[in-house]
Structure formats: C-alpha cells, structure tokens
PDB file of C-alpha atoms and ligand atoms in Angstrom:
ATOM      1  CA  UNK A   1     -16.938   9.468  -8.989  1.00 89.00           C
ATOM      2  CA  UNK A   2     -13.704   8.231  -8.224  1.00 97.00           C
ATOM      3  CA  UNK A   3     -12.006   7.251 -11.009  1.00 98.00           C
ATOM      4  CA  UNK A   4      -8.210   6.196  -9.985  1.00 98.00           C
ATOM      5  CA  UNK A   5      -8.115   4.707  -6.436  1.00 98.00           C
ATOM      6  CA  UNK A   6      -5.352   3.898  -4.604  1.00 98.00           C
ATOM      7  CA  UNK A   7      -5.066   1.132  -1.857  1.00 99.00           C
ATOM      8  CA  UNK A   8      -1.999   0.572   0.595  1.00 98.00           C
ATOM      9  CA  UNK A   9      -1.197  -2.824   1.564  1.00 98.00           C
ATOM     10  CA  UNK A  10       1.157  -3.951   4.361  1.00 98.00           C
ATOM     11  CA  UNK A  11       0.030  -7.285   4.709  1.00 97.00           C
ATOM     12  CA  UNK A  12      -2.057  -6.452   7.987  1.00 97.00           C
ATOM     13  CA  UNK A  13      -5.539  -7.688   8.338  1.00 96.00           C
ATOM     14  CA  UNK A  14      -6.787  -3.851   8.427  1.00 96.00           C
ATOM     15  CA  UNK A  15      -4.723  -3.542   5.071  1.00 98.00           C
ATOM     16  CA  UNK A  16      -6.403  -6.710   3.753  1.00 98.00           C
ATOM     17  CA  UNK A  17     -10.005  -5.123   4.608  1.00 98.00           C
ATOM     18  CA  UNK A  18      -8.992  -1.907   2.752  1.00 98.00           C
ATOM     19  CA  UNK A  19      -7.996  -4.034   0.024  1.00 98.00           C
ATOM     20  CA  UNK A  20     -11.545  -5.502  -0.360  1.00 98.00           C
ATOM     21  CA  UNK A  21     -13.128  -2.356   0.369  1.00 98.00           C
ATOM     22  CA  UNK A  22     -11.284  -0.651  -2.440  1.00 98.00           C
ATOM     23  CA  UNK A  23     -12.180  -3.679  -4.860  1.00 98.00           C
ATOM     24  CA  UNK A  24     -15.801  -2.821  -4.236  1.00 98.00           C
ATOM     25  CA  UNK A  25     -15.457   0.661  -4.865  1.00 98.00           C
ATOM     26  CA  UNK A  26     -13.469   0.247  -8.191  1.00 98.00           C
ATOM     27  CA  UNK A  27     -15.898  -2.221  -9.031  1.00 98.00           C
ATOM     28  CA  UNK A  28     -18.689  -0.218  -8.542  1.00 97.00           C
ATOM     29  CA  UNK A  29     -17.433   2.890 -10.168  1.00 98.00           C
ATOM     30  CA  UNK A  30     -15.545   1.181 -12.861  1.00 98.00           C
ATOM     31  CA  UNK A  31     -12.237   2.929 -11.527  1.00 98.00           C
ATOM     32  CA  UNK A  32      -8.885   1.823 -12.055  1.00 98.00           C
ATOM     33  CA  UNK A  33      -7.012   0.573  -8.988  1.00 98.00           C
ATOM     34  CA  UNK A  34      -3.518   0.903  -7.870  1.00 98.00           C
ATOM     35  CA  UNK A  35      -2.313  -1.134  -4.957  1.00 98.00           C
ATOM     36  CA  UNK A  36       1.062   0.523  -3.392  1.00 98.00           C
ATOM     37  CA  UNK A  37       3.565  -1.369  -1.582  1.00 98.00           C
ATOM     38  CA  UNK A  38       6.565   0.249   0.448  1.00 98.00           C
ATOM     39  CA  UNK A  39       9.352  -1.960   1.537  1.00 94.00           C
ATOM     40  CA  UNK A  40      11.931  -0.373   3.950  1.00 88.00           C
ATOM     41  CA  UNK A  41      14.924   0.595   2.096  1.00 87.00           C
ATOM     42  CA  UNK A  42      17.784  -1.875   1.577  1.00 86.00           C
ATOM     43  CA  UNK A  43      20.919  -0.753   3.667  1.00 85.00           C
ATOM     44  CA  UNK A  44      23.586   0.256   1.498  1.00 80.00           C
ATOM     45  CA  UNK A  45      26.483  -1.270   3.656  1.00 86.00           C
ATOM     46  CA  UNK A  46      25.378  -4.555   2.630  1.00 81.00           C
ATOM     47  CA  UNK A  47      27.705  -5.924   0.019  1.00 83.00           C
ATOM     48  CA  UNK A  48      27.317  -8.755  -2.669  1.00 84.00           C
ATOM     49  CA  UNK A  49      25.687 -10.907  -2.658  1.00 87.00           C
ATOM     50  CA  UNK A  50      23.717 -10.011   0.472  1.00 88.00           C
ATOM     51  CA  UNK A  51      22.563  -6.603  -1.203  1.00 88.00           C
ATOM     52  CA  UNK A  52      20.727  -8.425  -4.220  1.00 89.00           C
ATOM     53  CA  UNK A  53      19.306 -11.178  -1.755  1.00 91.00           C
ATOM     54  CA  UNK A  54      17.999  -8.679   0.667  1.00 91.00           C
ATOM     55  CA  UNK A  55      16.338  -6.663  -2.629  1.00 90.00           C
ATOM     56  CA  UNK A  56      14.827 -10.117  -4.346  1.00 92.00           C
ATOM     57  CA  UNK A  57      13.589 -11.306  -0.550  1.00 94.00           C
ATOM     58  CA  UNK A  58      11.582  -7.979  -0.431  1.00 94.00           C
ATOM     59  CA  UNK A  59      10.516  -8.124  -3.840  1.00 94.00           C
ATOM     60  CA  UNK A  60       9.206 -11.637  -3.608  1.00 96.00           C
ATOM     61  CA  UNK A  61       7.638 -10.623   0.032  1.00 97.00           C
ATOM     62  CA  UNK A  62       5.705  -7.597  -1.871  1.00 97.00           C
ATOM     63  CA  UNK A  63       4.577  -9.984  -4.696  1.00 97.00           C
ATOM     64  CA  UNK A  64       3.079 -12.109  -2.198  1.00 98.00           C
ATOM     65  CA  UNK A  65       1.516  -9.317  -0.558  1.00 98.00           C
ATOM     66  CA  UNK A  66      -0.120  -8.160  -3.942  1.00 98.00           C
ATOM     67  CA  UNK A  67      -0.888 -11.889  -4.691  1.00 98.00           C
ATOM     68  CA  UNK A  68      -3.057 -11.772  -1.584  1.00 98.00           C
ATOM     69  CA  UNK A  69      -4.641  -8.309  -1.845  1.00 98.00           C
ATOM     70  CA  UNK A  70      -5.815  -9.462  -5.240  1.00 98.00           C
ATOM     71  CA  UNK A  71      -7.938 -12.254  -3.911  1.00 98.00           C
ATOM     72  CA  UNK A  72      -9.530  -9.643  -2.003  1.00 98.00           C
ATOM     73  CA  UNK A  73     -10.072  -7.081  -4.664  1.00 98.00           C
ATOM     74  CA  UNK A  74     -11.587  -9.494  -6.842  1.00 98.00           C
ATOM     75  CA  UNK A  75     -12.545  -8.787 -10.260  1.00 98.00           C
ATOM     76  CA  UNK A  76     -12.840  -5.131 -11.516  1.00 98.00           C
ATOM     77  CA  UNK A  77     -13.931  -3.766 -14.905  1.00 96.00           C
ATOM     78  CA  UNK A  78     -10.922  -1.048 -14.738  1.00 98.00           C
ATOM     79  CA  UNK A  79      -7.321  -1.458 -14.606  1.00 98.00           C
ATOM     80  CA  UNK A  80      -5.581  -3.472 -11.828  1.00 98.00           C
ATOM     81  CA  UNK A  81      -1.757  -1.643 -10.977  1.00 98.00           C
ATOM     82  CA  UNK A  82       0.755  -2.428  -8.341  1.00 97.00           C
ATOM     83  CA  UNK A  83       3.562   0.067  -7.742  1.00 97.00           C
ATOM     84  CA  UNK A  84       6.410  -1.617  -5.392  1.00 96.00           C
ATOM     85  CA  UNK A  85       8.458   1.162  -4.008  1.00 96.00           C
ATOM     86  CA  UNK A  86      11.561   1.301  -1.544  1.00 93.00           C
ATOM     87  CA  UNK A  87      10.186   4.235   0.486  1.00 94.00           C
ATOM     88  CA  UNK A  88       8.755   5.600   3.743  1.00 96.00           C
ATOM     89  CA  UNK A  89       5.377   4.045   3.256  1.00 98.00           C
ATOM     90  CA  UNK A  90       3.497   7.186   3.803  1.00 98.00           C
ATOM     91  CA  UNK A  91       5.913   8.995   1.386  1.00 98.00           C
ATOM     92  CA  UNK A  92       5.376   5.975  -1.087  1.00 98.00           C
ATOM     93  CA  UNK A  93       1.710   6.364  -0.970  1.00 98.00           C
ATOM     94  CA  UNK A  94       1.402  10.101  -1.219  1.00 98.00           C
ATOM     95  CA  UNK A  95       4.018   9.867  -4.371  1.00 98.00           C
ATOM     96  CA  UNK A  96       2.056   7.489  -6.113  1.00 98.00           C
ATOM     97  CA  UNK A  97      -1.422   9.423  -5.376  1.00 98.00           C
ATOM     98  CA  UNK A  98       0.323  12.511  -7.297  1.00 98.00           C
ATOM     99  CA  UNK A  99       2.124  10.842 -10.391  1.00 97.00           C
ATOM    100  CA  UNK A 100      -1.384   8.722 -11.111  1.00 97.00           C
ATOM    101  CA  UNK A 101      -4.047  11.461 -10.635  1.00 98.00           C
ATOM    102  CA  UNK A 102      -5.394   9.286  -7.608  1.00 98.00           C
ATOM    103  CA  UNK A 103      -8.687  10.695  -6.186  1.00 98.00           C
ATOM    104  CA  UNK A 104      -9.206   8.536  -3.442  1.00 98.00           C
ATOM    105  CA  UNK A 105      -6.777   6.685  -1.099  1.00 99.00           C
ATOM    106  CA  UNK A 106      -7.971   3.740   0.847  1.00 98.00           C
ATOM    107  CA  UNK A 107      -5.973   2.441   3.970  1.00 98.00           C
ATOM    108  CA  UNK A 108      -5.756   0.631   7.377  1.00 97.00           C
ATOM    109  CA  UNK A 109      -6.414   3.011  10.379  1.00 96.00           C
ATOM    110  CA  UNK A 110      -3.721   0.565  11.731  1.00 95.00           C
ATOM    111  CA  UNK A 111      -0.951  -1.528  10.167  1.00 95.00           C
ATOM    112  CA  UNK A 112       1.560  -4.322  11.388  1.00 94.00           C
ATOM    113  CA  UNK A 113       2.883  -1.853  14.387  1.00 91.00           C
ATOM    114  CA  UNK A 114       3.058  -3.406  17.604  1.00 83.00           C
ATOM    115  CA  UNK A 115       2.204  -0.310  19.397  1.00 77.00           C
ATOM    116  CA  UNK A 116      -1.591  -1.531  20.320  1.00 72.00           C
ATOM    117  CA  UNK A 117      -2.361   1.331  22.385  1.00 69.00           C
ATOM    118  CA  UNK A 118      -2.162   3.990  19.651  1.00 75.00           C
ATOM    119  CA  UNK A 119      -5.193   4.552  18.058  1.00 82.00           C
ATOM    120  CA  UNK A 120      -3.904   5.203  14.402  1.00 89.00           C
ATOM    121  CA  UNK A 121      -0.891   4.379  12.707  1.00 93.00           C
ATOM    122  CA  UNK A 122       1.653   6.924  11.842  1.00 95.00           C
ATOM    123  CA  UNK A 123       1.797   6.613   8.258  1.00 97.00           C
ATOM    124  CA  UNK A 124      -2.149   6.477   8.192  1.00 97.00           C
ATOM    125  CA  UNK A 125      -1.645   9.794  10.084  1.00 96.00           C
ATOM    126  CA  UNK A 126       0.671  11.226   7.686  1.00 98.00           C
ATOM    127  CA  UNK A 127      -1.284  10.408   4.701  1.00 98.00           C
ATOM    128  CA  UNK A 128      -4.567  12.036   6.224  1.00 98.00           C
ATOM    129  CA  UNK A 129      -2.535  15.220   6.628  1.00 98.00           C
ATOM    130  CA  UNK A 130      -0.759  15.339   3.571  1.00 98.00           C
ATOM    131  CA  UNK A 131      -2.806  13.869   1.083  1.00 98.00           C
ATOM    132  CA  UNK A 132      -4.749  16.317  -1.472  1.00 97.00           C
ATOM    133  CA  UNK A 133      -7.470  13.802  -2.069  1.00 98.00           C
ATOM    134  CA  UNK A 134     -10.271  12.003   0.243  1.00 98.00           C
ATOM    135  CA  UNK A 135      -8.463   9.398   2.597  1.00 98.00           C
ATOM    136  CA  UNK A 136     -10.880   6.475   3.398  1.00 98.00           C
ATOM    137  CA  UNK A 137      -9.340   4.646   6.816  1.00 98.00           C
ATOM    138  CA  UNK A 138     -10.789   1.391   7.176  1.00 97.00           C
ATOM    139  CA  UNK A 139     -11.211  -0.135  10.546  1.00 92.00           C
TER     140      UNK A 139
HETATM  141  P1  ATP B 201       3.241   2.275  13.041  1.00 54.61           P
HETATM  142  O1  ATP B 201       3.360   1.920  11.614  1.00 54.61           O
HETATM  143  O2  ATP B 201       3.150   3.878  13.302  1.00 54.61           O
HETATM  144  O3  ATP B 201       3.925   1.530  14.071  1.00 54.61           O
HETATM  145  P2  ATP B 201       0.755   0.882  12.517  1.00 54.61           P
HETATM  146  O4  ATP B 201       1.786   0.136  11.762  1.00 54.61           O
HETATM  147  O5  ATP B 201      -0.360  -0.044  13.452  1.00 54.61           O
HETATM  148  O6  ATP B 201       1.982   2.016  13.215  1.00 54.61           O
HETATM  149  P3  ATP B 201       0.457   2.326  10.083  1.00 54.61           P
HETATM  150  O7  ATP B 201       1.791   1.666   9.458  1.00 54.61           O
HETATM  151  O8  ATP B 201      -0.303   3.843   9.907  1.00 54.61           O
HETATM  152  O9  ATP B 201       0.081   1.882  11.657  1.00 54.61           O
HETATM  153  O10 ATP B 201      -0.615   1.484   8.897  1.00 54.61           O
HETATM  154  C1  ATP B 201      -1.694   2.004   8.550  1.00 54.61           C
HETATM  155  C2  ATP B 201      -2.033   1.524   7.118  1.00 54.61           C
HETATM  156  O11 ATP B 201      -1.101   2.271   6.254  1.00 54.61           O
HETATM  157  C3  ATP B 201      -1.966   0.156   6.739  1.00 54.61           C
HETATM  158  O12 ATP B 201      -3.125  -0.687   7.400  1.00 54.61           O
HETATM  159  C4  ATP B 201      -1.631   0.187   5.578  1.00 54.61           C
HETATM  160  O13 ATP B 201      -2.939   0.226   4.406  1.00 54.61           O
HETATM  161  C5  ATP B 201      -0.847   1.517   4.859  1.00 54.61           C
HETATM  162  N1  ATP B 201       0.895   0.891   5.017  1.00 54.61           N
HETATM  163  C6  ATP B 201       1.453   0.882   6.000  1.00 54.61           C
HETATM  164  N2  ATP B 201       2.602   0.453   6.000  1.00 54.61           N
HETATM  165  C7  ATP B 201       2.624   0.198   4.529  1.00 54.61           C
HETATM  166  C8  ATP B 201       3.409  -0.284   3.452  1.00 54.61           C
HETATM  167  N3  ATP B 201       4.734  -0.787   4.065  1.00 54.61           N
HETATM  168  N4  ATP B 201       2.957  -0.617   2.533  1.00 54.61           N
HETATM  169  C9  ATP B 201       1.973  -0.103   2.018  1.00 54.61           C
HETATM  170  N5  ATP B 201       1.066   0.490   2.905  1.00 54.61           N
HETATM  171  C10 ATP B 201       1.336   0.439   4.361  1.00 54.61           C
HETATM  172 MG1   MG B 202       2.946   0.594   9.910  1.00 54.61          MG
END
C-alpha cells in the first residue's frame, strides 16, 4: 500500500515515537523509509571559522538524531535513507515528500517547542494543510 514512507525527526519524544511507528509500517509493508531532519539556517553574518563550525555542529547533531532514530526504526527490508536539510522543518518535509514520491508522512503532533498549552505544533499543522499524501500524527 505505502511504498515510500517519510518520518520527520527533531529529537523530541514524539518524533522518536513516530520513528518507531514508521519503522513498523515500513517493515510490514516492505516500504522504503526517508528520515528527514531539518536544521536552522546558519546566519550568513558569521565569518570564518565560526561559519564552518556552526555548520559542522548542526551536521553532527543531525547525525546523532539519525542514529537515535535508527534505533527506534529497527531493521527494515526496504531502503533506509536520510535527508538532512537547512530549511524550515515543514518546508523540508514537504520538499522531500515531493521529490521522493512519498505516499505517507509520519511525524509527531508536537515536537521540541516550549508552548505546552498548544495542542499541536506549527510544523505538523503546516504539513497537514499542505501535504498531498496522508499524514499520520503521532501522540
Ligand atoms: P513549535 O515548533 O510550533 O513551537 P512543536 O515543536 O511542539 O511546536 P512541531 O515543531 O510542529 O511542534 O513538531 C511536530 C513534529 O514535527 C515533530 O514531532 C517532528 O516529527 C516534526 N519536526 C519538527 N521540527 C523538525 C525538524 N527540525 N526536523 C524534522 N522534523 C521536525
Ligand atoms: Mg518545533
């Protein structure tokens, strides 16, 4: 049914739950899985060596998140890929969904945001509105 599943990981508990569920779905359906990790743009005004340092710190952090996500995903028979992008998270998710022909997006309802009063995060809200495939929000 689903052949290309995307899971969005920001290091939050919700996103690791999403990774676990996406792994289970991919395993059961023999689907390929794309792990998307977006990081904040590096400010252009940073000169060297700070610019390179800021970029490599973000990449190291993203690699760490991917390693943790892999633990949750477990082994799958399809291919496991990661896309690490410097972009607004929802934009990154929607871009990868489009370019990789994703047919299911799995993400957390909430993420790392501090506004506990909000029922749903802004990124999951934006993806639900703009995605052209089903979106599974994990609580
Ligand atoms: P807000 O960011 O609006 O303050 P929040 O952090 O609680 O609120 P969202 O950012 O919408 O909520 O997070 C919902 C889900 O979106 C996360 O569980 C994760 O799956 C995905 N997500 C959020 N940020 C990123 C990111 N930087 N990279 C990849 N996925 C992300
Ligand atoms: Mg957030």
